[in-house]
Short mmCIF file of C-alpha atoms in Angstrom, two decimals:
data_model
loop_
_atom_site.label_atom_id
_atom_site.label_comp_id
_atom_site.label_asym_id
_atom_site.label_seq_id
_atom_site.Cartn_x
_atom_site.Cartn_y
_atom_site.Cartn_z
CA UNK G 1 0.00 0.00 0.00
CA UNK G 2 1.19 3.27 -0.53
CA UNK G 3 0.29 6.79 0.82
CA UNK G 4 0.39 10.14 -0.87
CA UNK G 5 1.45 13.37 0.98
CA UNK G 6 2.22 16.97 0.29
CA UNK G 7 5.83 17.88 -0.17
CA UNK G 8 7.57 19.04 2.80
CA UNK G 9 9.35 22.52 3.41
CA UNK G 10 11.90 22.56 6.43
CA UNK G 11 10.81 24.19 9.56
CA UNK G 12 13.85 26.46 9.96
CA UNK G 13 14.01 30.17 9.16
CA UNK G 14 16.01 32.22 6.69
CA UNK G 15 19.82 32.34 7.80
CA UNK G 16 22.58 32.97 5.10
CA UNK G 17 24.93 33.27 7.63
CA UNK G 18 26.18 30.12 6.79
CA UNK G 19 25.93 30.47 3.07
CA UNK G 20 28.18 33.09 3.03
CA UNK G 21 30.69 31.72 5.15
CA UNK G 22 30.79 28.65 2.96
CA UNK G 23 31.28 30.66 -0.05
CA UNK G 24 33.93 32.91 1.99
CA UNK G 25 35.72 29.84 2.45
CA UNK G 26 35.26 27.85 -0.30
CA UNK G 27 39.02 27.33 -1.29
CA UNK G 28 39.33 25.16 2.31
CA UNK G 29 39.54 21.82 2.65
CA UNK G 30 36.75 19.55 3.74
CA UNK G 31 35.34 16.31 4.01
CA UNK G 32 32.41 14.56 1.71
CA UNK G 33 30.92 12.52 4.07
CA UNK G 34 31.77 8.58 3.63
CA UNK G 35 33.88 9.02 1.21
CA UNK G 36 37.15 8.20 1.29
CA UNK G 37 39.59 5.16 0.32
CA UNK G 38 42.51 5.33 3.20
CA UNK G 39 42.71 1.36 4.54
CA UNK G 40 44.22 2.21 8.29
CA UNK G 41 45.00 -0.46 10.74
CA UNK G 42 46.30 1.24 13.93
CA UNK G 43 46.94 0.52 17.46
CA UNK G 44 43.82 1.27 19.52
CA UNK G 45 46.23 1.36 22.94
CA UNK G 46 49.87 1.82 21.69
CA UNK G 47 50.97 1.53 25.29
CA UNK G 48 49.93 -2.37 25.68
CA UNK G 49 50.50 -3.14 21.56
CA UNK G 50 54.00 -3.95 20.02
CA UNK G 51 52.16 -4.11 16.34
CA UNK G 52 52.49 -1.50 13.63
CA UNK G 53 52.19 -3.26 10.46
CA UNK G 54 50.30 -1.53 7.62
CA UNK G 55 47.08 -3.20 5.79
CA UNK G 56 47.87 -3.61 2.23
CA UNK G 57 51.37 -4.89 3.22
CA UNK G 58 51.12 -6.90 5.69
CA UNK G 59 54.70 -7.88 7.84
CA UNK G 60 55.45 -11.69 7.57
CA UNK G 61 56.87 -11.70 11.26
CA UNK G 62 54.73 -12.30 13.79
CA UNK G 63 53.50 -9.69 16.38
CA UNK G 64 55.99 -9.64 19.46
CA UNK G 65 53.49 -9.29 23.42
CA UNK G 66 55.58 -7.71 26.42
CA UNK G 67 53.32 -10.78 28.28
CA UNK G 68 50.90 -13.80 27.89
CA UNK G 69 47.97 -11.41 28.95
CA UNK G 70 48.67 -8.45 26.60
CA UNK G 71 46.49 -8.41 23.67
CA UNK G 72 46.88 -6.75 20.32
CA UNK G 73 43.80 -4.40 18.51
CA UNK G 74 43.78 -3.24 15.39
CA UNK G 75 41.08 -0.71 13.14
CA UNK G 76 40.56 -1.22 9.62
CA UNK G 77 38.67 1.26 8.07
CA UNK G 78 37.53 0.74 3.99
CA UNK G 79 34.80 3.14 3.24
CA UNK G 80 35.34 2.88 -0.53
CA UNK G 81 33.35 -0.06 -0.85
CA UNK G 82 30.93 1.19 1.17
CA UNK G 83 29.90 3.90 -1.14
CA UNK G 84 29.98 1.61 -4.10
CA UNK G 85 27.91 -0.79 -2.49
CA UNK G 86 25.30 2.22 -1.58
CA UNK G 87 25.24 3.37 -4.65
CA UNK G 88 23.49 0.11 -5.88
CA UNK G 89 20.37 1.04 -4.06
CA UNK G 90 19.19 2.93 -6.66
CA UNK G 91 18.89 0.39 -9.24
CA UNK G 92 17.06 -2.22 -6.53
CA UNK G 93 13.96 -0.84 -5.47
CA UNK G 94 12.90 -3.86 -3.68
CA UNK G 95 15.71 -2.96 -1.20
CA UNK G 96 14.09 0.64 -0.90
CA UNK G 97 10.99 1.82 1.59
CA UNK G 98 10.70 5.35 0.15
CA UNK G 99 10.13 7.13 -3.25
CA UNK G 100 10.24 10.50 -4.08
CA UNK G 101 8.09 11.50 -6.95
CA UNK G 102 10.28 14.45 -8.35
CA UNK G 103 9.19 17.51 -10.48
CA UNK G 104 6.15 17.77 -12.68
CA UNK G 105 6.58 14.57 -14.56
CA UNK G 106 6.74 12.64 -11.19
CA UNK G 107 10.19 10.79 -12.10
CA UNK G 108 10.36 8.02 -9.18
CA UNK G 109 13.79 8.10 -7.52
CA UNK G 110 14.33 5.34 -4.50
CA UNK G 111 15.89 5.69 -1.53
CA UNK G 112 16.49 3.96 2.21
CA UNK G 113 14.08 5.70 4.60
CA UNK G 114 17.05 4.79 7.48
CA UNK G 115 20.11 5.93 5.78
CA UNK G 116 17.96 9.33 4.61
CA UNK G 117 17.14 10.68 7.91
CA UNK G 118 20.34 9.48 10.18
CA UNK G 119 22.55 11.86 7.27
CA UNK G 120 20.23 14.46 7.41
CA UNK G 121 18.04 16.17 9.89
CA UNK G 122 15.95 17.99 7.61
CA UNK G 123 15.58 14.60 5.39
CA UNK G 124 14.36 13.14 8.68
CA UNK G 125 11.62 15.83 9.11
CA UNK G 126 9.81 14.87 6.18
CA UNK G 127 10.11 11.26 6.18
CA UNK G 128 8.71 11.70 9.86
CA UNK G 129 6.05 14.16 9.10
CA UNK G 130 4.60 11.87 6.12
CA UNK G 131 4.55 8.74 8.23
CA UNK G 132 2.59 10.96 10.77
CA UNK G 133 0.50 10.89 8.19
CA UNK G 134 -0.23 7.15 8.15
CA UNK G 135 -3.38 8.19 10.35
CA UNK G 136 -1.83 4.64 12.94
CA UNK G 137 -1.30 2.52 10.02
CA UNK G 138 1.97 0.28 10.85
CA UNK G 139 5.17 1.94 8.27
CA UNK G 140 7.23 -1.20 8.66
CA UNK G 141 7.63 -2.50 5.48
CA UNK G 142 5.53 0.26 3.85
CA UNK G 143 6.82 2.09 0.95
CA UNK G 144 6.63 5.72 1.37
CA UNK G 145 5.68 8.27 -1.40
CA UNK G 146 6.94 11.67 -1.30
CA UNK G 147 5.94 14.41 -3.78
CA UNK G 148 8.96 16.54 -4.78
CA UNK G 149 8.13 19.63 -6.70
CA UNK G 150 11.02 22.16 -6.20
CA UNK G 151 14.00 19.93 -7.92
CA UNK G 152 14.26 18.60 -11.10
CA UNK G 153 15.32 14.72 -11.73
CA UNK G 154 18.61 14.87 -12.22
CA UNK G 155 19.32 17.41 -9.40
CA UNK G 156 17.58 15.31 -6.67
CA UNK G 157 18.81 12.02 -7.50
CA UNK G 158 22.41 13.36 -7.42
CA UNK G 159 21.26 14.92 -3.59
CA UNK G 160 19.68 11.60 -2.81
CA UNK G 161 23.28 9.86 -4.02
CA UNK G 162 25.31 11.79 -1.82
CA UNK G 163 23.10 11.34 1.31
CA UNK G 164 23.47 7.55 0.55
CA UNK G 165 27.40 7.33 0.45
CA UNK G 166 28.55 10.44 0.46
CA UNK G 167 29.59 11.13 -3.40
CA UNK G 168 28.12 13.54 -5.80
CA UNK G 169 28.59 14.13 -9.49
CA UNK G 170 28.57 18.38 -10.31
CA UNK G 171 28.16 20.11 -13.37
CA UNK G 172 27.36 23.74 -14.26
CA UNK G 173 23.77 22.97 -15.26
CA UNK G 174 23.17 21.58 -12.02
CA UNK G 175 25.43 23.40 -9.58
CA UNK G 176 22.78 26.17 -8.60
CA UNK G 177 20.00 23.12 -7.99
CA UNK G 178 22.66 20.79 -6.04
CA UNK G 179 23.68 24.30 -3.79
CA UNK G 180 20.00 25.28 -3.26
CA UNK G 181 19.61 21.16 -2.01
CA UNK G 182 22.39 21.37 0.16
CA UNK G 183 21.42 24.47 1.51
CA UNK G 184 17.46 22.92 2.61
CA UNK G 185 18.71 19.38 3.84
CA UNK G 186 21.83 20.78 5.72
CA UNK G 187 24.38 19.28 3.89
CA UNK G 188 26.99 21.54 5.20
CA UNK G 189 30.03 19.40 3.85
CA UNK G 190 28.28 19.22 0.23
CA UNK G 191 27.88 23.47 0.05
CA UNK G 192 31.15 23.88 0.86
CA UNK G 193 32.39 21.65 -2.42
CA UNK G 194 29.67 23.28 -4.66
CA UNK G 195 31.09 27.18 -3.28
CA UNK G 196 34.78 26.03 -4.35
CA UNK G 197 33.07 24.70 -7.78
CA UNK G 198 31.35 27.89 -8.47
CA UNK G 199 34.56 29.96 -7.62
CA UNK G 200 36.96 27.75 -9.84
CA UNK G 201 34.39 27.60 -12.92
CA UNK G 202 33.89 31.53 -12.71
CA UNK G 203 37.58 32.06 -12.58
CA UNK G 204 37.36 30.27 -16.13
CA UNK G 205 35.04 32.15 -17.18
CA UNK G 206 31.92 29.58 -17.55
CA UNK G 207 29.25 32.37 -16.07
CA UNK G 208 27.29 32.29 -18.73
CA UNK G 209 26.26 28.17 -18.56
CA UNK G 210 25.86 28.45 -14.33
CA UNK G 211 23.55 31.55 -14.77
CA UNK G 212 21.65 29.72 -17.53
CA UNK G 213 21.10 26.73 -15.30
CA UNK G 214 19.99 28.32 -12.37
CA UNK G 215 16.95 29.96 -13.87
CA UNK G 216 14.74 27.00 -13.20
CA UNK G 217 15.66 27.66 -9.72
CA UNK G 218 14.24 31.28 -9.17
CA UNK G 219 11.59 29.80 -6.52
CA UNK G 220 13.89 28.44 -4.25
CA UNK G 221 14.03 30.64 -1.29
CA UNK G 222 18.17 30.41 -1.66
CA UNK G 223 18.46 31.29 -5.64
CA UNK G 224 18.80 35.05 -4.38
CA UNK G 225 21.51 34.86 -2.09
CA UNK G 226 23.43 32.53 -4.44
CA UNK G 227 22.84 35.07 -7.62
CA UNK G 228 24.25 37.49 -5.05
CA UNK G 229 27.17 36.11 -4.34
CA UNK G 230 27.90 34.70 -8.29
CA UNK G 231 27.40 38.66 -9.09
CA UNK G 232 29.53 39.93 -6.46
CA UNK G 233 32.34 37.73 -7.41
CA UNK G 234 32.08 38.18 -11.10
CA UNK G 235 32.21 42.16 -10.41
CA UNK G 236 35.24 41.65 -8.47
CA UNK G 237 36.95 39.71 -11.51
CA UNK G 238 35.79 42.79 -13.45
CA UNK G 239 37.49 45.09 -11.07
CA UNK G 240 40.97 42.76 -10.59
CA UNK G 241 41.04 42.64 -14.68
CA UNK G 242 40.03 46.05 -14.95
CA UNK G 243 43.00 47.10 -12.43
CA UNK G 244 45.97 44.59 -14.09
CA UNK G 245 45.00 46.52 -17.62
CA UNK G 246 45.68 49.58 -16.16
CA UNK G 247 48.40 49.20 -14.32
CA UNK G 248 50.11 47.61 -17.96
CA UNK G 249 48.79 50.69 -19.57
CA UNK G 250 50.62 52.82 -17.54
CA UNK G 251 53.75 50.88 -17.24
CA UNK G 252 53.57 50.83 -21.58
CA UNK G 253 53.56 55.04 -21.47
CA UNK G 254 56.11 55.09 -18.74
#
C-alpha cells in the first residue's frame, strides 16, 4: 500500500549566515561525508600493543606481546566499498521503503528511509512528518511516497546519491539546484564543495552556462543569495582585470 502526501518545506528560518561563510571559504579543505579510500589499521592502545604493520602490506613476522595477557587491537577502516555498495540502491527498489516522486513529470527516484534521515536532519523531518501521516497505520515495510516539486530529476537524484554514500557528481547545469539542495537538507560538507566549484568555474570564465542553469531555480528561497554572491564575485573579476590593464597601460607610457 502506498500513501500520498504533500511535499515538505523545512521548519527552519532564513539564515545565510552560513551560506556566506561557505562561499567565503570555499578554497578550504573539507570532508564529503563517507567518502574516502585510506585502509588504516592502527593501534587502539599503543601503550599495551608492540604491532604496527600496515594493511595492504602486511609484515610476515609475527607480532611480538611484552606478556601472555597483553592483547593486540587493530582498526581497519575501507569506506570505498561502502559507497559503491550504496550506490546500488538505486537500481534495486525492492531494497528501498521510500520514493520520491520528483518535479512535474513525477520521475520516481528510491531511496532507504534509514540511511535518509540518520545523514540528514531535515531529510528526517519529512520522512517523519509523512509517516505521521499514516493516520496509525503500521510503516514497517511500507513504501513511502513523497511528492517533490522544487527539484528537477537529475538534481535530486544526485542529492539523494550523496546522502546515501557520500559522493556527488557536479556540473554547471546543475550546480545552482545541487547548492540550493544542500542548503534545505543541511548538507553543510556538500555546500562547501559546490562554493569552491562555483569559484573555480567563474575564474574560467563559464558564467554564462551556471547563470543559464539556475533559472529553473528562481523559486527556491536560496536562488537570491546565491545570484548574489555569483554577481559579487564576477564584479570583483571585473574590477581585478580592470586594475591589471591599467596598471600595464601605464607601465607601456612610462
Amino acid at each position: 500500500m502506498e500513501s500520498n502526501a504533500q511535499d515538505h518545506q523545512p521548519l527552519m528560518q532564513e539564515d545565510n549566515s552560513d551560506c556566506e561563510e561557505y562561499f567565503n571559504h570555499a578554497l578550504d579543505d573539507s570532508s564529503s561525508g563517507y567518502d574516502s579510500t585510506d585502509i588504516d589499521v592502527s593501534d587502539v592502545d599503543s601503550d599495551k600493543s608492540m604491532m604496527s604493520q600496515n594493511a595492504s602490506c602486511p609484515s610476515k613476522q609475527r607480532p611480538t606481546y611484552q606478556n601472555d595477557e597483553q592483547q593486540v587491537q587493530a582498526h581497519v577502516s575501507s569506506t570505498k566499498s561502502l559507497c559503491e555498495s550504496l550506490k546500488l540502491i538505486r537500481d534495486m527498489p525492492e531494497m528501498c521503503d521510500v520514493t520520491f516522486l520528483v518535479g512535474s513529470d513525477k520521475t520516481p527516484i528510491q531511496g532507504v528511509r534509514s540511511i535518509l534521515a540518520t545523514r540528514s536532519k531535515v531529510m528526517y523531518q519529512l520522512i517523519y512528518n509523512n509517516i505521521k501521516k499514516l493516520e496509525g497505520r503500521p510503516s514497517f515495510g511500507l513504501r513511502l511516497t513523497i511528492p517533490i516539486h522544487k527539484y528537477d530529476a537529475e538534481v535530486f537524484r544526485m542529492l539523494i546519491q550523496f546522502i546515501h554514500c557520500g559522493t556527488a557528481t557536479i556540473n554547471d547545469q546543475t550546480v545552482t539546484g545541487l547548492l540550493c539542495g544542500a542548503c534545505q537538507f543541511e548538507l553543510w560538507d556538500l555546500e562547501v564543495a559546490f562554493w569552491r566549484y562555483l569559484r573555480v568555474r567563474l575564474i574560467s570564465g563559464h558564467e554564462e552556462t551556471i547563470i543559464d542553469g539556475s533559472r529553473k531555480y528562481k523559486q527556491h528561497r536560496k536562488y537570491a543569495f546565491i545570484m548574489e554572491q555569483i554577481y559579487k564575485y564576477l564584479d570583483e573579476r571585473y574590477n581585478d582585470r580592470k586594475s591589471s590593464l591599467v596598471v600595464k597601460i601605464h607601465e607601456t607610457e612610462v
